[in-house]
Amino acid sequence: MGTTTIGTAIRLAESVLLAGGRKQARLNAWTSVCENRRYAADREAARTASIAK
């Protein structure tokens, strides 16, 4: 049995066992992306305000 076969088997087992959590994981990831964008916008606004003074 080669490494590829073991890796494939592990990925298959993960996909079966974790299928239910994937949607929640994607939602959590998207929420994090949106939050990071808000923080970046806030930092940029603060930087721009400090330069304008």
PDB file of N, CA and C in Angstrom:
ATOM      1  N   MET A   1       0.843  -1.177   0.000  1.00  0.00           N
ATOM      2  CA  MET A   1       0.000   0.000   0.000  1.00  0.00           C
ATOM      3  C   MET A   1       0.885   1.237   0.000  1.00  0.00           C
ATOM      4  N   GLY A   2       0.686   2.134  -0.948  1.00  0.00           N
ATOM      5  CA  GLY A   2       1.531   3.312  -1.058  1.00  0.00           C
ATOM      6  C   GLY A   2       0.998   4.485  -0.256  1.00  0.00           C
ATOM      7  N   THR A   3       1.810   5.493  -0.176  1.00  0.00           N
ATOM      8  CA  THR A   3       1.449   6.695   0.572  1.00  0.00           C
ATOM      9  C   THR A   3       0.211   7.360  -0.025  1.00  0.00           C
ATOM     10  N   THR A   4       0.122   7.365  -1.341  1.00  0.00           N
ATOM     11  CA  THR A   4      -1.023   7.980  -1.994  1.00  0.00           C
ATOM     12  C   THR A   4      -2.316   7.288  -1.591  1.00  0.00           C
ATOM     13  N   THR A   5      -2.300   5.989  -1.508  1.00  0.00           N
ATOM     14  CA  THR A   5      -3.497   5.243  -1.137  1.00  0.00           C
ATOM     15  C   THR A   5      -3.900   5.557   0.295  1.00  0.00           C
ATOM     16  N   ILE A   6      -2.935   5.627   1.195  1.00  0.00           N
ATOM     17  CA  ILE A   6      -3.232   5.956   2.589  1.00  0.00           C
ATOM     18  C   ILE A   6      -3.762   7.391   2.671  1.00  0.00           C
ATOM     19  N   GLY A   7      -3.127   8.299   1.984  1.00  0.00           N
ATOM     20  CA  GLY A   7      -3.583   9.686   1.972  1.00  0.00           C
ATOM     21  C   GLY A   7      -4.991   9.817   1.424  1.00  0.00           C
ATOM     22  N   THR A   8      -5.275   9.074   0.365  1.00  0.00           N
ATOM     23  CA  THR A   8      -6.612   9.102  -0.221  1.00  0.00           C
ATOM     24  C   THR A   8      -7.639   8.565   0.764  1.00  0.00           C
ATOM     25  N   ALA A   9      -7.287   7.485   1.449  1.00  0.00           N
ATOM     26  CA  ALA A   9      -8.197   6.896   2.427  1.00  0.00           C
ATOM     27  C   ALA A   9      -8.463   7.861   3.582  1.00  0.00           C
ATOM     28  N   ILE A  10      -7.433   8.551   4.023  1.00  0.00           N
ATOM     29  CA  ILE A  10      -7.601   9.516   5.114  1.00  0.00           C
ATOM     30  C   ILE A  10      -8.494  10.661   4.661  1.00  0.00           C
ATOM     31  N   ARG A  11      -8.264  11.188   3.459  1.00  0.00           N
ATOM     32  CA  ARG A  11      -9.101  12.278   2.953  1.00  0.00           C
ATOM     33  C   ARG A  11     -10.553  11.845   2.800  1.00  0.00           C
ATOM     34  N   LEU A  12     -10.771  10.615   2.349  1.00  0.00           N
ATOM     35  CA  LEU A  12     -12.126  10.096   2.199  1.00  0.00           C
ATOM     36  C   LEU A  12     -12.806   9.995   3.565  1.00  0.00           C
ATOM     37  N   ALA A  13     -12.085   9.452   4.559  1.00  0.00           N
ATOM     38  CA  ALA A  13     -12.648   9.333   5.908  1.00  0.00           C
ATOM     39  C   ALA A  13     -12.973  10.710   6.477  1.00  0.00           C
ATOM     40  N   GLU A  14     -12.085  11.665   6.271  1.00  0.00           N
ATOM     41  CA  GLU A  14     -12.338  13.022   6.757  1.00  0.00           C
ATOM     42  C   GLU A  14     -13.568  13.620   6.090  1.00  0.00           C
ATOM     43  N   SER A  15     -13.697  13.415   4.800  1.00  0.00           N
ATOM     44  CA  SER A  15     -14.841  14.002   4.094  1.00  0.00           C
ATOM     45  C   SER A  15     -16.153  13.415   4.589  1.00  0.00           C
ATOM     46  N   VAL A  16     -16.163  12.134   4.914  1.00  0.00           N
ATOM     47  CA  VAL A  16     -17.379  11.505   5.428  1.00  0.00           C
ATOM     48  C   VAL A  16     -17.669  11.976   6.849  1.00  0.00           C
ATOM     49  N   LEU A  17     -16.645  11.990   7.690  1.00  0.00           N
ATOM     50  CA  LEU A  17     -16.840  12.325   9.097  1.00  0.00           C
ATOM     51  C   LEU A  17     -17.094  13.811   9.331  1.00  0.00           C
ATOM     52  N   LEU A  18     -16.519  14.662   8.497  1.00  0.00           N
ATOM     53  CA  LEU A  18     -16.595  16.102   8.744  1.00  0.00           C
ATOM     54  C   LEU A  18     -17.570  16.831   7.819  1.00  0.00           C
ATOM     55  N   ALA A  19     -18.321  16.103   7.023  1.00  0.00           N
ATOM     56  CA  ALA A  19     -19.196  16.737   6.039  1.00  0.00           C
ATOM     57  C   ALA A  19     -20.171  17.708   6.690  1.00  0.00           C
ATOM     58  N   GLY A  20     -20.726  17.357   7.832  1.00  0.00           N
ATOM     59  CA  GLY A  20     -21.700  18.217   8.487  1.00  0.00           C
ATOM     60  C   GLY A  20     -21.112  19.522   8.970  1.00  0.00           C
ATOM     61  N   GLY A  21     -19.841  19.524   9.333  1.00  0.00           N
ATOM     62  CA  GLY A  21     -19.218  20.715   9.863  1.00  0.00           C
ATOM     63  C   GLY A  21     -18.659  21.652   8.807  1.00  0.00           C
ATOM     64  N   ARG A  22     -18.654  21.215   7.577  1.00  0.00           N
ATOM     65  CA  ARG A  22     -18.059  22.039   6.515  1.00  0.00           C
ATOM     66  C   ARG A  22     -18.813  23.333   6.290  1.00  0.00           C
ATOM     67  N   LYS A  23     -20.146  23.255   6.295  1.00  0.00           N
ATOM     68  CA  LYS A  23     -20.926  24.467   6.069  1.00  0.00           C
ATOM     69  C   LYS A  23     -20.643  25.483   7.172  1.00  0.00           C
ATOM     70  N   GLN A  24     -20.639  25.024   8.404  1.00  0.00           N
ATOM     71  CA  GLN A  24     -20.366  25.930   9.525  1.00  0.00           C
ATOM     72  C   GLN A  24     -18.949  26.493   9.432  1.00  0.00           C
ATOM     73  N   ALA A  25     -18.006  25.661   9.024  1.00  0.00           N
ATOM     74  CA  ALA A  25     -16.623  26.125   8.886  1.00  0.00           C
ATOM     75  C   ALA A  25     -16.520  27.212   7.823  1.00  0.00           C
ATOM     76  N   ARG A  26     -17.230  27.030   6.710  1.00  0.00           N
ATOM     77  CA  ARG A  26     -17.215  28.056   5.661  1.00  0.00           C
ATOM     78  C   ARG A  26     -17.846  29.347   6.158  1.00  0.00           C
ATOM     79  N   LEU A  27     -18.954  29.221   6.899  1.00  0.00           N
ATOM     80  CA  LEU A  27     -19.591  30.418   7.446  1.00  0.00           C
ATOM     81  C   LEU A  27     -18.666  31.128   8.423  1.00  0.00           C
ATOM     82  N   ASN A  28     -17.997  30.370   9.274  1.00  0.00           N
ATOM     83  CA  ASN A  28     -17.051  30.959  10.226  1.00  0.00           C
ATOM     84  C   ASN A  28     -15.906  31.651   9.500  1.00  0.00           C
ATOM     85  N   ALA A  29     -15.406  31.022   8.455  1.00  0.00           N
ATOM     86  CA  ALA A  29     -14.302  31.609   7.694  1.00  0.00           C
ATOM     87  C   ALA A  29     -14.743  32.911   7.032  1.00  0.00           C
ATOM     88  N   TRP A  30     -15.945  32.920   6.456  1.00  0.00           N
ATOM     89  CA  TRP A  30     -16.430  34.130   5.800  1.00  0.00           C
ATOM     90  C   TRP A  30     -16.644  35.243   6.818  1.00  0.00           C
ATOM     91  N   THR A  31     -17.163  34.897   7.988  1.00  0.00           N
ATOM     92  CA  THR A  31     -17.343  35.887   9.050  1.00  0.00           C
ATOM     93  C   THR A  31     -16.004  36.496   9.433  1.00  0.00           C
ATOM     94  N   SER A  32     -14.977  35.672   9.524  1.00  0.00           N
ATOM     95  CA  SER A  32     -13.639  36.170   9.852  1.00  0.00           C
ATOM     96  C   SER A  32     -13.104  37.095   8.767  1.00  0.00           C
ATOM     97  N   VAL A  33     -13.326  36.740   7.517  1.00  0.00           N
ATOM     98  CA  VAL A  33     -12.878  37.583   6.409  1.00  0.00           C
ATOM     99  C   VAL A  33     -13.548  38.954   6.501  1.00  0.00           C
ATOM    100  N   CYS A  34     -14.855  38.956   6.730  1.00  0.00           N
ATOM    101  CA  CYS A  34     -15.587  40.229   6.812  1.00  0.00           C
ATOM    102  C   CYS A  34     -15.101  41.058   7.994  1.00  0.00           C
ATOM    103  N   GLU A  35     -14.862  40.409   9.123  1.00  0.00           N
ATOM    104  CA  GLU A  35     -14.374  41.118  10.304  1.00  0.00           C
ATOM    105  C   GLU A  35     -12.981  41.701  10.048  1.00  0.00           C
ATOM    106  N   ASN A  36     -12.119  40.932   9.413  1.00  0.00           N
ATOM    107  CA  ASN A  36     -10.777  41.433   9.088  1.00  0.00           C
ATOM    108  C   ASN A  36     -10.842  42.624   8.142  1.00  0.00           C
ATOM    109  N   ARG A  37     -11.765  42.593   7.201  1.00  0.00           N
ATOM    110  CA  ARG A  37     -11.921  43.726   6.286  1.00  0.00           C
ATOM    111  C   ARG A  37     -12.381  44.971   7.033  1.00  0.00           C
ATOM    112  N   ARG A  38     -13.298  44.798   8.007  1.00  0.00           N
ATOM    113  CA  ARG A  38     -13.742  45.938   8.806  1.00  0.00           C
ATOM    114  C   ARG A  38     -12.583  46.521   9.609  1.00  0.00           C
ATOM    115  N   TYR A  39     -11.791  45.643  10.220  1.00  0.00           N
ATOM    116  CA  TYR A  39     -10.630  46.109  10.981  1.00  0.00           C
ATOM    117  C   TYR A  39      -9.653  46.861  10.077  1.00  0.00           C
ATOM    118  N   ALA A  40      -9.426  46.334   8.888  1.00  0.00           N
ATOM    119  CA  ALA A  40      -8.509  46.986   7.954  1.00  0.00           C
ATOM    120  C   ALA A  40      -9.046  48.357   7.553  1.00  0.00           C
ATOM    121  N   ALA A  41     -10.347  48.446   7.318  1.00  0.00           N
ATOM    122  CA  ALA A  41     -10.947  49.733   6.960  1.00  0.00           C
ATOM    123  C   ALA A  41     -10.815  50.716   8.114  1.00  0.00           C
ATOM    124  N   ASP A  42     -11.033  50.232   9.338  1.00  0.00           N
ATOM    125  CA  ASP A  42     -10.892  51.098  10.514  1.00  0.00           C
ATOM    126  C   ASP A  42      -9.451  51.579  10.667  1.00  0.00           C
ATOM    127  N   ARG A  43      -8.491  50.685  10.467  1.00  0.00           N
ATOM    128  CA  ARG A  43      -7.077  51.070  10.563  1.00  0.00           C
ATOM    129  C   ARG A  43      -6.730  52.107   9.506  1.00  0.00           C
ATOM    130  N   GLU A  44      -7.232  51.903   8.306  1.00  0.00           N
ATOM    131  CA  GLU A  44      -6.958  52.845   7.221  1.00  0.00           C
ATOM    132  C   GLU A  44      -7.582  54.201   7.538  1.00  0.00           C
ATOM    133  N   ALA A  45      -8.784  54.212   8.054  1.00  0.00           N
ATOM    134  CA  ALA A  45      -9.443  55.464   8.404  1.00  0.00           C
ATOM    135  C   ALA A  45      -8.670  56.186   9.506  1.00  0.00           C
ATOM    136  N   ALA A  46      -8.198  55.444  10.487  1.00  0.00           N
ATOM    137  CA  ALA A  46      -7.416  56.048  11.572  1.00  0.00           C
ATOM    138  C   ALA A  46      -6.090  56.590  11.044  1.00  0.00           C
ATOM    139  N   ARG A  47      -5.463  55.849  10.143  1.00  0.00           N
ATOM    140  CA  ARG A  47      -4.197  56.294   9.564  1.00  0.00           C
ATOM    141  C   ARG A  47      -4.407  57.563   8.746  1.00  0.00           C
ATOM    142  N   THR A  48      -5.459  57.582   7.949  1.00  0.00           N
ATOM    143  CA  THR A  48      -5.751  58.739   7.120  1.00  0.00           C
ATOM    144  C   THR A  48      -6.082  59.957   7.989  1.00  0.00           C
ATOM    145  N   ALA A  49      -6.817  59.734   9.068  1.00  0.00           N
ATOM    146  CA  ALA A  49      -7.163  60.827   9.978  1.00  0.00           C
ATOM    147  C   ALA A  49      -5.926  61.384  10.658  1.00  0.00           C
ATOM    148  N   SER A  50      -5.001  60.523  11.029  1.00  0.00           N
ATOM    149  CA  SER A  50      -3.789  60.992  11.711  1.00  0.00           C
ATOM    150  C   SER A  50      -2.863  61.749  10.761  1.00  0.00           C
ATOM    151  N   ILE A  51      -2.877  61.380   9.490  1.00  0.00           N
ATOM    152  CA  ILE A  51      -2.060  62.074   8.502  1.00  0.00           C
ATOM    153  C   ILE A  51      -2.659  63.460   8.213  1.00  0.00           C
ATOM    154  N   ALA A  52      -4.007  63.537   8.220  1.00  0.00           N
ATOM    155  CA  ALA A  52      -4.685  64.789   7.879  1.00  0.00           C
ATOM    156  C   ALA A  52      -4.507  65.859   8.958  1.00  0.00           C
ATOM    157  N   LYS A  53      -4.169  65.455  10.167  1.00  0.00           N
ATOM    158  CA  LYS A  53      -4.021  66.425  11.271  1.00  0.00           C
ATOM    159  C   LYS A  53      -2.803  67.280  11.129  1.00  0.00           C
TER     160      LYS A  53
END
